[in-house]
């Protein structure tokens, strides 16, 4: 049913076993263990670019996290409207939540395919997808400190007897690998959580952080009792790659952001006035009076009382009476007349 997953996974593993089999021997446990490890490295290298996009998407979402909180508070009673506004906000910032989950989703079919392929290495099998009968017998004969890569701790006793191993030997090999894989899972989650923006913290984020920090590593530890040793090696190598990749990608992104800040500072410094230089102010244009509308000017009535007359010319002798306005007598002229009468 899932042959489209099983065949590619078994083919990549077959290629790496062919390479390391020529170095360490066809039935060597080291050759088979390295073929599983490099199967993981090959698949993770293929997904490297999507993973970088995932990290960039997460960083962008942390930048506008306060805006998301505002939307959640504003549309707390309207989930549909909240979802629409969230989609608009993500589209404006060029962020896709699906793009951030893509690398994780792609690892699920790989895990399922490898889990099935490793469990199909059984005594009496004549083929296992890309592996022939010779390849199957070579995998079964591979001895890793007394255990086989197809064994797991809770495997039925009759099946263990077919491999000529006992449960204690399998546990002594599997448990250290389980503890190391669980520890790497916790360290990977801790490194990812430490890079989060505190302003972006929500109730859902805190819950997911607890899951990744404690529940997932515990799941790897408990799952090791039911997974073949070869699959535990998959978890170990996968988490080791993830931890290295996170450090590398975050360091690269931090360097890019630091370079952008330096360029922005240089631009501001170039635009700023030099020390001692007088700031140049732009010349102000003279304000031109707008012509008044002719329709707003008052029309003369034509009566002598309201029509202003021209100012009379001042006599050559210099009249000290000041300006005369028709119809009115100045105070100075009145005082002169009253003085004459008194005489």
mmCIF file of N, CA, C and O in Angstrom, residues 199-280:
data_model
loop_
_atom_site.group_PDB
_atom_site.id
_atom_site.type_symbol
_atom_site.label_atom_id
_atom_site.label_comp_id
_atom_site.label_asym_id
_atom_site.label_seq_id
_atom_site.Cartn_x
_atom_site.Cartn_y
_atom_site.Cartn_z
ATOM 1 N N UNK A 199 8.128 38.346 23.550
ATOM 2 C CA UNK A 199 6.903 39.095 23.280
ATOM 3 C C UNK A 199 5.884 38.258 22.515
ATOM 4 O O UNK A 199 4.704 38.600 22.472
ATOM 5 N N UNK A 200 6.361 37.189 21.880
ATOM 6 C CA UNK A 200 5.466 36.341 21.091
ATOM 7 C C UNK A 200 4.860 35.215 21.917
ATOM 8 O O UNK A 200 4.152 34.365 21.377
ATOM 9 N N UNK A 201 5.149 35.171 23.207
ATOM 10 C CA UNK A 201 4.684 34.075 24.053
ATOM 11 C C UNK A 201 3.171 34.135 24.236
ATOM 12 O O UNK A 201 2.606 35.181 24.533
ATOM 13 N N UNK A 202 2.529 33.007 24.032
ATOM 14 C CA UNK A 202 1.096 32.859 24.256
ATOM 15 C C UNK A 202 0.866 31.583 25.066
ATOM 16 O O UNK A 202 1.802 30.829 25.350
ATOM 17 N N UNK A 203 -0.386 31.335 25.403
ATOM 18 C CA UNK A 203 -0.702 30.117 26.151
ATOM 19 C C UNK A 203 -0.399 28.882 25.310
ATOM 20 O O UNK A 203 0.131 27.880 25.810
ATOM 21 N N UNK A 204 -0.734 28.960 24.004
ATOM 22 C CA UNK A 204 -0.471 27.835 23.111
ATOM 23 C C UNK A 204 1.032 27.610 22.945
ATOM 24 O O UNK A 204 1.498 26.465 22.916
ATOM 25 N N UNK A 205 1.792 28.708 22.867
ATOM 26 C CA UNK A 205 3.244 28.583 22.716
ATOM 27 C C UNK A 205 3.866 27.927 23.940
ATOM 28 O O UNK A 205 4.740 27.055 23.822
ATOM 29 N N UNK A 206 3.432 28.339 25.119
ATOM 30 C CA UNK A 206 3.961 27.749 26.356
ATOM 31 C C UNK A 206 3.644 26.256 26.433
ATOM 32 O O UNK A 206 4.477 25.447 26.869
ATOM 33 N N UNK A 207 2.448 25.878 25.987
ATOM 34 C CA UNK A 207 2.067 24.465 26.003
ATOM 35 C C UNK A 207 2.930 23.652 25.036
ATOM 36 O O UNK A 207 3.404 22.554 25.369
ATOM 37 N N UNK A 208 3.157 24.209 23.821
ATOM 38 C CA UNK A 208 3.983 23.511 22.838
ATOM 39 C C UNK A 208 5.425 23.404 23.307
ATOM 40 O O UNK A 208 6.097 22.390 23.062
ATOM 41 N N UNK A 209 5.919 24.427 23.994
ATOM 42 C CA UNK A 209 7.283 24.372 24.514
ATOM 43 C C UNK A 209 7.451 23.251 25.530
ATOM 44 O O UNK A 209 8.465 22.548 25.543
ATOM 45 N N UNK A 210 6.462 23.081 26.378
ATOM 46 C CA UNK A 210 6.533 21.993 27.359
ATOM 47 C C UNK A 210 6.491 20.632 26.678
ATOM 48 O O UNK A 210 7.181 19.701 27.093
ATOM 49 N N UNK A 211 5.692 20.536 25.615
ATOM 50 C CA UNK A 211 5.622 19.268 24.875
ATOM 51 C C UNK A 211 6.969 18.922 24.256
ATOM 52 O O UNK A 211 7.455 17.794 24.356
ATOM 53 N N UNK A 212 7.569 19.904 23.585
ATOM 54 C CA UNK A 212 8.833 19.644 22.899
ATOM 55 C C UNK A 212 9.997 19.443 23.879
ATOM 56 O O UNK A 212 10.930 18.693 23.587
ATOM 57 N N UNK A 213 9.934 20.108 25.031
ATOM 58 C CA UNK A 213 11.035 20.009 25.992
ATOM 59 C C UNK A 213 11.007 18.718 26.803
ATOM 60 O O UNK A 213 12.074 18.151 27.108
ATOM 61 N N UNK A 214 9.817 18.233 27.127
ATOM 62 C CA UNK A 214 9.727 17.109 28.054
ATOM 63 C C UNK A 214 8.952 15.911 27.510
ATOM 64 O O UNK A 214 9.387 14.764 27.676
ATOM 65 N N UNK A 215 7.827 16.154 26.844
ATOM 66 C CA UNK A 215 6.984 15.038 26.394
ATOM 67 C C UNK A 215 7.624 14.306 25.223
ATOM 68 O O UNK A 215 7.675 13.062 25.204
ATOM 69 N N UNK A 216 8.133 15.037 24.229
ATOM 70 C CA UNK A 216 8.751 14.391 23.072
ATOM 71 C C UNK A 216 9.989 13.578 23.451
ATOM 72 O O UNK A 216 10.132 12.434 23.005
ATOM 73 N N UNK A 217 10.922 14.130 24.257
ATOM 74 C CA UNK A 217 12.056 13.291 24.674
ATOM 75 C C UNK A 217 11.622 12.052 25.454
ATOM 76 O O UNK A 217 12.211 10.971 25.294
ATOM 77 N N UNK A 218 10.588 12.219 26.283
ATOM 78 C CA UNK A 218 10.084 11.059 27.022
ATOM 79 C C UNK A 218 9.469 10.039 26.069
ATOM 80 O O UNK A 218 9.608 8.818 26.258
ATOM 81 N N UNK A 219 8.814 10.528 25.011
ATOM 82 C CA UNK A 219 8.244 9.634 24.006
ATOM 83 C C UNK A 219 9.315 8.832 23.280
ATOM 84 O O UNK A 219 9.126 7.638 22.983
ATOM 85 N N UNK A 220 10.446 9.492 22.968
ATOM 86 C CA UNK A 220 11.555 8.772 22.327
ATOM 87 C C UNK A 220 12.103 7.700 23.261
ATOM 88 O O UNK A 220 12.420 6.575 22.839
ATOM 89 N N UNK A 221 12.206 8.050 24.545
ATOM 90 C CA UNK A 221 12.737 7.090 25.519
ATOM 91 C C UNK A 221 11.815 5.881 25.670
ATOM 92 O O UNK A 221 12.270 4.728 25.673
ATOM 93 N N UNK A 222 10.525 6.125 25.790
ATOM 94 C CA UNK A 222 9.561 5.015 25.945
ATOM 95 C C UNK A 222 9.434 4.233 24.645
ATOM 96 O O UNK A 222 9.351 2.992 24.641
ATOM 97 N N UNK A 223 9.429 4.960 23.509
ATOM 98 C CA UNK A 223 9.307 4.269 22.227
ATOM 99 C C UNK A 223 10.475 3.350 21.926
ATOM 100 O O UNK A 223 10.339 2.392 21.151
ATOM 101 N N UNK A 224 11.642 3.630 22.546
ATOM 102 C CA UNK A 224 12.796 2.772 22.319
ATOM 103 C C UNK A 224 12.587 1.337 22.759
ATOM 104 O O UNK A 224 13.270 0.426 22.262
ATOM 105 N N UNK A 225 11.646 1.101 23.678
ATOM 106 C CA UNK A 225 11.357 -0.274 24.106
ATOM 107 C C UNK A 225 10.646 -1.057 23.006
ATOM 108 O O UNK A 225 10.644 -2.296 23.046
ATOM 109 N N UNK A 226 10.030 -0.355 22.058
ATOM 110 C CA UNK A 226 9.245 -1.027 21.026
ATOM 111 C C UNK A 226 9.840 -0.867 19.628
ATOM 112 O O UNK A 226 9.299 -1.423 18.676
ATOM 113 N N UNK A 227 10.915 -0.084 19.501
ATOM 114 C CA UNK A 227 11.526 0.164 18.198
ATOM 115 C C UNK A 227 12.782 -0.688 18.042
ATOM 116 O O UNK A 227 13.524 -0.904 19.008
ATOM 117 N N UNK A 228 13.049 -1.175 16.834
ATOM 118 C CA UNK A 228 14.305 -1.893 16.588
ATOM 119 C C UNK A 228 15.511 -0.992 16.833
ATOM 120 O O UNK A 228 15.417 0.241 16.773
ATOM 121 N N UNK A 229 16.640 -1.596 17.116
ATOM 122 C CA UNK A 229 17.853 -0.835 17.379
ATOM 123 C C UNK A 229 18.214 0.045 16.185
ATOM 124 O O UNK A 229 18.678 1.178 16.355
ATOM 125 N N UNK A 230 17.988 -0.470 14.988
ATOM 126 C CA UNK A 230 18.264 0.327 13.785
ATOM 127 C C UNK A 230 17.437 1.606 13.750
ATOM 128 O O UNK A 230 17.923 2.662 13.320
ATOM 129 N N UNK A 231 16.175 1.530 14.212
ATOM 130 C CA UNK A 231 15.319 2.717 14.214
ATOM 131 C C UNK A 231 15.736 3.698 15.309
ATOM 132 O O UNK A 231 15.602 4.921 15.144
ATOM 133 N N UNK A 232 16.248 3.191 16.430
ATOM 134 C CA UNK A 232 16.772 4.084 17.469
ATOM 135 C C UNK A 232 17.970 4.861 16.924
ATOM 136 O O UNK A 232 18.166 6.047 17.231
ATOM 137 N N UNK A 233 18.774 4.193 16.095
ATOM 138 C CA UNK A 233 19.891 4.884 15.444
ATOM 139 C C UNK A 233 19.386 5.979 14.505
ATOM 140 O O UNK A 233 20.025 7.024 14.362
ATOM 141 N N UNK A 234 18.233 5.720 13.882
ATOM 142 C CA UNK A 234 17.628 6.765 13.046
ATOM 143 C C UNK A 234 17.291 7.985 13.894
ATOM 144 O O UNK A 234 17.607 9.120 13.524
ATOM 145 N N UNK A 235 16.660 7.781 15.046
ATOM 146 C CA UNK A 235 16.309 8.895 15.922
ATOM 147 C C UNK A 235 17.554 9.631 16.406
ATOM 148 O O UNK A 235 17.588 10.863 16.461
ATOM 149 N N UNK A 236 18.581 8.868 16.753
ATOM 150 C CA UNK A 236 19.811 9.446 17.256
ATOM 151 C C UNK A 236 20.469 10.345 16.204
ATOM 152 O O UNK A 236 20.833 11.494 16.473
ATOM 153 N N UNK A 237 20.618 9.831 15.004
ATOM 154 C CA UNK A 237 21.251 10.606 13.926
ATOM 155 C C UNK A 237 20.369 11.764 13.480
ATOM 156 O O UNK A 237 20.868 12.860 13.159
ATOM 157 N N UNK A 238 19.059 11.571 13.483
ATOM 158 C CA UNK A 238 18.147 12.633 13.062
ATOM 159 C C UNK A 238 18.182 13.810 14.030
ATOM 160 O O UNK A 238 18.250 14.974 13.618
ATOM 161 N N UNK A 239 18.166 13.533 15.328
ATOM 162 C CA UNK A 239 18.209 14.601 16.322
ATOM 163 C C UNK A 239 19.585 15.270 16.361
ATOM 164 O O UNK A 239 19.684 16.478 16.603
ATOM 165 N N UNK A 240 20.643 14.484 16.135
ATOM 166 C CA UNK A 240 21.974 15.079 16.051
ATOM 167 C C UNK A 240 22.090 16.045 14.880
ATOM 168 O O UNK A 240 22.658 17.138 15.008
ATOM 169 N N UNK A 241 21.530 15.642 13.724
ATOM 170 C CA UNK A 241 21.530 16.534 12.555
ATOM 171 C C UNK A 241 20.716 17.789 12.844
ATOM 172 O O UNK A 241 21.114 18.907 12.481
ATOM 173 N N UNK A 242 19.556 17.623 13.484
ATOM 174 C CA UNK A 242 18.684 18.764 13.759
ATOM 175 C C UNK A 242 19.371 19.779 14.661
ATOM 176 O O UNK A 242 19.284 20.991 14.431
ATOM 177 N N UNK A 243 20.070 19.298 15.683
ATOM 178 C CA UNK A 243 20.763 20.201 16.593
ATOM 179 C C UNK A 243 21.862 20.975 15.865
ATOM 180 O O UNK A 243 21.987 22.196 16.033
ATOM 181 N N UNK A 244 22.645 20.285 15.044
ATOM 182 C CA UNK A 244 23.695 20.972 14.277
ATOM 183 C C UNK A 244 23.083 21.966 13.295
ATOM 184 O O UNK A 244 23.560 23.096 13.147
ATOM 185 N N UNK A 245 22.011 21.550 12.631
ATOM 186 C CA UNK A 245 21.387 22.394 11.614
ATOM 187 C C UNK A 245 20.817 23.662 12.223
ATOM 188 O O UNK A 245 20.931 24.755 11.653
ATOM 189 N N UNK A 246 20.186 23.562 13.377
ATOM 190 C CA UNK A 246 19.638 24.730 14.048
ATOM 191 C C UNK A 246 20.725 25.743 14.370
ATOM 192 O O UNK A 246 20.564 26.943 14.116
ATOM 193 N N UNK A 247 21.824 25.265 14.920
ATOM 194 C CA UNK A 247 22.914 26.172 15.254
ATOM 195 C C UNK A 247 23.484 26.843 14.005
ATOM 196 O O UNK A 247 23.778 28.040 14.000
ATOM 197 N N UNK A 248 23.625 26.082 12.945
ATOM 198 C CA UNK A 248 24.188 26.616 11.705
ATOM 199 C C UNK A 248 23.250 27.642 11.071
ATOM 200 O O UNK A 248 23.675 28.739 10.675
ATOM 201 N N UNK A 249 21.963 27.304 10.966
ATOM 202 C CA UNK A 249 20.998 28.191 10.310
ATOM 203 C C UNK A 249 20.788 29.465 11.120
ATOM 204 O O UNK A 249 20.778 30.575 10.565
ATOM 205 N N UNK A 250 20.633 29.338 12.435
ATOM 206 C CA UNK A 250 20.436 30.531 13.262
ATOM 207 C C UNK A 250 21.660 31.444 13.221
ATOM 208 O O UNK A 250 21.534 32.679 13.213
ATOM 209 N N UNK A 251 22.840 30.847 13.220
ATOM 210 C CA UNK A 251 24.060 31.651 13.129
ATOM 211 C C UNK A 251 24.107 32.393 11.797
ATOM 212 O O UNK A 251 24.499 33.578 11.739
ATOM 213 N N UNK A 252 23.710 31.735 10.726
ATOM 214 C CA UNK A 252 23.701 32.369 9.407
ATOM 215 C C UNK A 252 22.694 33.506 9.350
ATOM 216 O O UNK A 252 22.983 34.595 8.848
ATOM 217 N N UNK A 253 21.490 33.287 9.878
ATOM 218 C CA UNK A 253 20.455 34.317 9.856
ATOM 219 C C UNK A 253 20.858 35.498 10.736
ATOM 220 O O UNK A 253 20.643 36.662 10.374
ATOM 221 N N UNK A 254 21.465 35.223 11.899
ATOM 222 C CA UNK A 254 21.927 36.308 12.765
ATOM 223 C C UNK A 254 22.985 37.152 12.065
ATOM 224 O O UNK A 254 23.000 38.391 12.201
ATOM 225 N N UNK A 255 23.881 36.507 11.332
ATOM 226 C CA UNK A 255 24.919 37.241 10.597
ATOM 227 C C UNK A 255 24.288 38.117 9.508
ATOM 228 O O UNK A 255 24.704 39.261 9.290
ATOM 229 N N UNK A 256 23.268 37.600 8.825
ATOM 230 C CA UNK A 256 22.580 38.387 7.790
ATOM 231 C C UNK A 256 21.899 39.605 8.395
ATOM 232 O O UNK A 256 21.972 40.713 7.845
ATOM 233 N N UNK A 257 21.220 39.417 9.521
ATOM 234 C CA UNK A 257 20.530 40.543 10.162
ATOM 235 C C UNK A 257 21.522 41.577 10.681
ATOM 236 O O UNK A 257 21.273 42.785 10.598
ATOM 237 N N UNK A 258 22.660 41.115 11.214
ATOM 238 C CA UNK A 258 23.690 42.056 11.682
ATOM 239 C C UNK A 258 24.257 42.857 10.515
ATOM 240 O O UNK A 258 24.499 44.068 10.644
ATOM 241 N N UNK A 259 24.449 42.206 9.367
ATOM 242 C CA UNK A 259 24.960 42.906 8.185
ATOM 243 C C UNK A 259 23.959 43.951 7.699
ATOM 244 O O UNK A 259 24.340 45.060 7.293
ATOM 245 N N UNK A 260 22.669 43.632 7.760
ATOM 246 C CA UNK A 260 21.643 44.600 7.357
ATOM 247 C C UNK A 260 21.641 45.816 8.277
ATOM 248 O O UNK A 260 21.474 46.950 7.826
ATOM 249 N N UNK A 261 21.834 45.583 9.579
ATOM 250 C CA UNK A 261 21.876 46.702 10.519
ATOM 251 C C UNK A 261 23.073 47.602 10.252
ATOM 252 O O UNK A 261 22.965 48.829 10.335
ATOM 253 N N UNK A 262 24.212 46.986 9.932
ATOM 254 C CA UNK A 262 25.412 47.772 9.637
ATOM 255 C C UNK A 262 25.199 48.631 8.395
ATOM 256 O O UNK A 262 25.559 49.818 8.370
ATOM 257 N N UNK A 263 24.586 48.057 7.363
ATOM 258 C CA UNK A 263 24.314 48.817 6.129
ATOM 259 C C UNK A 263 23.361 49.970 6.414
ATOM 260 O O UNK A 263 23.541 51.088 5.923
ATOM 261 N N UNK A 264 22.332 49.718 7.241
ATOM 262 C CA UNK A 264 21.379 50.777 7.573
ATOM 263 C C UNK A 264 22.052 51.899 8.358
ATOM 264 O O UNK A 264 21.799 53.089 8.123
ATOM 265 N N UNK A 265 22.949 51.540 9.291
ATOM 266 C CA UNK A 265 23.672 52.558 10.054
ATOM 267 C C UNK A 265 24.593 53.377 9.170
ATOM 268 O O UNK A 265 24.722 54.589 9.339
ATOM 269 N N UNK A 266 25.244 52.733 8.204
ATOM 270 C CA UNK A 266 26.126 53.451 7.280
ATOM 271 C C UNK A 266 25.336 54.432 6.418
ATOM 272 O O UNK A 266 25.801 55.545 6.136
ATOM 273 N N UNK A 267 24.156 54.028 5.995
ATOM 274 C CA UNK A 267 23.317 54.931 5.202
ATOM 275 C C UNK A 267 22.897 56.144 6.019
ATOM 276 O O UNK A 267 22.900 57.276 5.525
ATOM 277 N N UNK A 268 22.516 55.914 7.286
ATOM 278 C CA UNK A 268 22.125 57.042 8.142
ATOM 279 C C UNK A 268 23.313 57.960 8.409
ATOM 280 O O UNK A 268 23.166 59.184 8.449
ATOM 281 N N UNK A 269 24.483 57.363 8.601
ATOM 282 C CA UNK A 269 25.678 58.175 8.850
ATOM 283 C C UNK A 269 26.051 59.001 7.629
ATOM 284 O O UNK A 269 26.490 60.149 7.746
ATOM 285 N N UNK A 270 25.867 58.442 6.422
ATOM 286 C CA UNK A 270 26.183 59.178 5.201
ATOM 287 C C UNK A 270 25.207 60.323 4.974
ATOM 288 O O UNK A 270 25.577 61.380 4.454
ATOM 289 N N UNK A 271 23.964 60.143 5.376
ATOM 290 C CA UNK A 271 22.961 61.186 5.181
ATOM 291 C C UNK A 271 23.037 62.275 6.238
ATOM 292 O O UNK A 271 22.580 63.398 6.014
ATOM 293 N N UNK A 272 23.632 61.992 7.393
ATOM 294 C CA UNK A 272 23.718 62.969 8.479
ATOM 295 C C UNK A 272 24.756 64.043 8.161
ATOM 296 O O UNK A 272 25.734 63.781 7.456
ATOM 297 N N UNK A 273 24.593 65.315 8.651
ATOM 298 C CA UNK A 273 25.580 66.375 8.405
ATOM 299 C C UNK A 273 26.893 66.087 9.129
ATOM 300 O O UNK A 273 26.909 65.502 10.202
ATOM 301 N N UNK A 274 27.989 66.510 8.523
ATOM 302 C CA UNK A 274 29.305 66.293 9.098
ATOM 303 C C UNK A 274 29.523 67.219 10.294
ATOM 304 O O UNK A 274 28.898 68.281 10.384
ATOM 305 N N UNK A 275 30.433 66.859 11.208
ATOM 306 C CA UNK A 275 30.700 67.719 12.382
ATOM 307 C C UNK A 275 31.222 69.094 11.953
ATOM 308 O O UNK A 275 32.136 69.205 11.146
ATOM 309 N N UNK A 276 30.624 70.178 12.505
ATOM 310 C CA UNK A 276 31.021 71.544 12.163
ATOM 311 C C UNK A 276 30.306 72.118 10.972
ATOM 312 O O UNK A 276 30.387 73.319 10.699
ATOM 313 N N UNK A 277 29.580 71.280 10.251
ATOM 314 C CA UNK A 277 28.862 71.764 9.067
ATOM 315 C C UNK A 277 27.545 72.395 9.495
ATOM 316 O O UNK A 277 26.809 71.848 10.304
ATOM 317 N N UNK A 278 27.289 73.626 8.940
ATOM 318 C CA UNK A 278 26.033 74.298 9.256
ATOM 319 C C UNK A 278 24.898 73.620 8.522
ATOM 320 O O UNK A 278 25.003 73.319 7.343
ATOM 321 N N UNK A 279 23.823 73.392 9.224
ATOM 322 C CA UNK A 279 22.681 72.760 8.549
ATOM 323 C C UNK A 279 22.082 73.701 7.517
ATOM 324 O O UNK A 279 21.899 74.889 7.758
ATOM 325 N N UNK A 280 21.840 73.188 6.377
ATOM 326 C CA UNK A 280 21.250 73.971 5.289
ATOM 327 C C UNK A 280 19.748 73.869 5.369
ATOM 328 O O UNK A 280 19.181 72.781 5.394
#
